[in-house]
Amino acid sequence: MDRGNTKQEILEASLDLFSIQGFEATSISQIACAVGIRKASLYSHFENKQAILDAIVKDVLDQYAEHSIFVKTDWDQYDDAEDKPALTPDLTVRMILGQIRYILHDPHISKARKMLVMEQFQNPELAKLQTRQNYTDVLHYFTGLVKYLIRSGVLAEDDPEIMAAQLCLPISTWINLCDREPDRESEVMELVRRHIQQFFKIYQKRSSLSH
């Protein structure tokens, strides 16, 4: 078996196990068995279980930084840009639903999120990562979005952080619901669509209603 492939298989098997039964409850023997190698062979790739977890977290963060709009988007850069996005309610719905589908269906992101939910009360570093990915980055993105829409004259002036919280926190709750009950995804997507459209109706600047 190729050494590089074996290392990746160890990471994938570990993430599978960590996302189901947790980090502490998973043994090196279980990981080796899932990959189909001896414990001694596993230790030639990783010195211990913590090293495996560290590699998983790094991989997840790299993918998150590359693909998540919550990290990649800088709303301030659009103020003077020629390709300034004209965000209508429908376009905003499509953009956010696309990100939710990525969060729910990318296997690494989905499993890592479930692992963080379980481990946040056991591991202080993972607790910080859980807060960052599921609260700080999300609220920062939506606050930037709301401020951009206010500057663009789409939404009326109000407290952007409270507006952002009103917009994004129900969505976070619905994502968590989908993690527990995947068969409710269609219901959740419809709720998100209606929620965003209702948000625009409540806060839309009166002068923009005719546009």
XYZ file of C-alpha atoms in Angstrom:
211
model
C 0.000 0.000 0.000
C 1.370 3.399 -0.948
C 2.575 5.375 2.082
C 0.878 8.589 0.971
C -2.411 6.830 0.343
C -2.193 5.031 3.680
C -1.742 8.308 5.530
C -4.832 9.752 3.856
C -6.803 6.601 4.580
C -5.850 6.892 8.248
C -7.125 10.469 8.318
C -10.393 9.564 6.589
C -11.019 6.530 8.800
C -10.206 8.560 11.911
C -12.595 11.335 10.912
C -15.315 8.750 10.301
C -14.823 7.316 13.774
C -14.363 10.650 15.551
C -17.578 11.996 13.990
C -19.579 8.982 15.202
C -18.162 8.043 18.593
C -15.878 10.955 19.508
C -12.128 11.418 19.838
C -11.664 10.013 23.341
C -13.782 6.937 22.679
C -11.834 6.022 19.550
C -8.707 3.917 19.974
C -5.649 3.615 17.774
C -6.532 -0.065 17.373
C -9.953 0.830 15.975
C -8.413 3.256 13.505
C -5.832 0.712 12.368
C -8.531 -1.930 11.997
C -10.703 0.427 9.930
C -7.784 1.073 7.568
C -6.732 -2.576 7.485
C -3.239 -2.126 8.878
C -1.396 -3.044 12.083
C -1.015 -0.534 14.924
C 2.731 -0.505 14.333
C 2.163 0.518 10.726
C -0.123 3.360 11.828
C 2.557 4.678 14.162
C 4.932 4.950 11.208
C 2.599 7.661 9.863
C 1.442 9.401 13.066
C 3.133 9.411 16.457
C -0.155 9.359 18.366
C -3.890 9.985 18.161
C -3.483 13.693 18.855
C -1.253 14.010 15.790
C -4.042 12.460 13.724
C -6.559 14.934 15.124
C -4.199 17.847 14.444
C -3.824 16.751 10.813
C -7.594 16.418 10.420
C -8.196 19.889 11.841
C -5.574 21.404 9.533
C -7.107 19.676 6.513
C -10.608 20.831 7.454
C -9.445 24.404 8.019
C -7.679 24.435 4.638
C -10.818 23.235 2.861
C -12.988 25.607 4.868
C -10.791 28.578 3.933
C -10.842 27.579 0.271
C -14.546 26.906 -0.164
C -16.553 28.663 2.547
C -18.104 32.002 1.599
C -18.130 32.783 5.319
C -14.324 33.050 5.189
C -13.609 34.063 1.598
C -15.999 36.969 1.156
C -14.831 40.505 1.920
C -17.858 42.766 1.465
C -15.815 45.964 1.799
C -13.950 45.219 -1.432
C -17.158 45.555 -3.469
C -17.838 49.190 -2.578
C -15.745 50.586 -5.448
C -15.652 47.494 -7.642
C -16.953 47.596 -11.202
C -18.512 44.136 -10.781
C -20.334 45.223 -7.638
C -22.952 42.519 -6.939
C -26.569 43.668 -7.004
C -27.958 41.406 -4.316
C -31.670 40.839 -4.714
C -33.590 38.635 -2.278
C -33.647 35.809 -4.857
C -29.909 36.030 -5.510
C -29.199 36.098 -1.778
C -31.386 33.009 -1.319
C -29.503 31.116 -4.052
C -26.124 32.136 -2.651
C -26.910 31.084 0.910
C -28.705 27.859 -0.069
C -25.666 26.901 -2.150
C -23.414 27.370 0.870
C -25.765 25.348 3.082
C -25.695 22.474 0.581
C -21.896 22.576 0.629
C -21.844 22.550 4.437
C -24.293 19.640 4.604
C -22.929 17.470 1.809
C -19.166 17.924 1.671
C -18.131 14.738 3.492
C -15.126 16.210 5.295
C -16.902 19.385 6.396
C -20.012 17.496 7.480
C -18.116 14.901 9.520
C -15.799 17.505 11.036
C -18.784 19.589 12.130
C -20.320 16.590 13.870
C -16.984 15.831 15.526
C -16.735 19.416 16.795
C -20.243 19.261 18.240
C -19.262 16.216 20.301
C -15.765 17.333 21.272
C -16.404 20.998 22.084
C -16.952 20.207 25.775
C -13.894 17.965 26.037
C -11.226 19.803 24.069
C -10.654 23.552 24.578
C -8.978 23.976 21.179
C -11.841 22.279 19.380
C -14.271 24.393 21.389
C -12.574 27.508 19.990
C -12.758 26.085 16.479
C -16.432 25.252 16.946
C -17.151 28.825 18.054
C -15.184 30.246 15.153
C -16.726 28.129 12.405
C -20.294 28.033 13.677
C -20.646 31.482 15.191
C -17.843 34.037 14.756
C -17.156 33.562 11.032
C -20.837 33.175 10.203
C -21.913 36.290 12.107
C -18.991 38.270 10.642
C -20.028 37.266 7.111
C -23.691 38.167 7.614
C -22.821 41.430 9.370
C -20.683 42.353 6.364
C -23.519 41.357 4.039
C -26.058 43.481 5.923
C -23.716 46.490 6.025
C -23.119 46.118 2.287
C -26.869 46.005 1.601
C -27.378 49.101 3.754
C -24.580 50.973 1.946
C -26.060 49.884 -1.375
C -29.445 51.351 -0.438
C -31.204 47.983 -0.459
C -31.848 47.772 3.291
C -32.848 50.536 5.671
C -30.429 51.831 8.302
C -30.567 49.864 11.545
C -28.247 47.952 13.884
C -26.333 45.719 11.419
C -25.085 43.242 14.027
C -28.593 42.615 15.360
C -29.948 42.406 11.818
C -27.211 39.900 10.944
C -27.994 37.815 14.025
C -31.685 37.794 13.124
C -30.779 36.617 9.636
C -28.114 33.993 10.300
C -28.785 32.370 13.671
C -32.031 30.635 12.639
C -30.129 29.292 9.619
C -27.452 27.844 11.931
C -30.189 26.166 13.971
C -31.704 24.630 10.833
C -28.308 23.305 9.723
C -27.960 21.606 13.111
C -31.433 20.131 12.625
C -30.350 18.664 9.285
C -27.329 17.080 10.967
C -29.651 15.275 13.375
C -32.448 14.590 10.879
C -31.065 14.568 7.297
C -34.438 13.616 5.828
C -35.715 17.109 6.717
C -33.323 18.896 4.373
C -36.008 19.855 1.835
C -38.156 21.299 4.616
C -35.173 23.252 5.976
C -34.238 24.637 2.567
C -37.769 25.941 2.101
C -37.706 27.508 5.568
C -34.396 29.233 4.776
C -35.783 30.579 1.501
C -38.882 32.003 3.194
C -36.828 33.327 6.097
C -34.474 35.330 3.843
C -37.322 36.715 1.762
C -39.162 37.748 4.943
C -35.996 39.434 6.238
C -35.796 41.554 3.090
C -39.480 42.481 3.396
C -38.982 43.657 6.974
C -35.813 45.679 6.443
C -36.010 46.679 2.780
C -35.545 50.394 2.242
C -38.817 51.904 1.111
C -37.251 53.698 -1.861
C -35.962 50.374 -3.172
C -39.311 48.587 -3.158
C -40.062 49.602 -6.703
C -36.730 48.295 -8.056
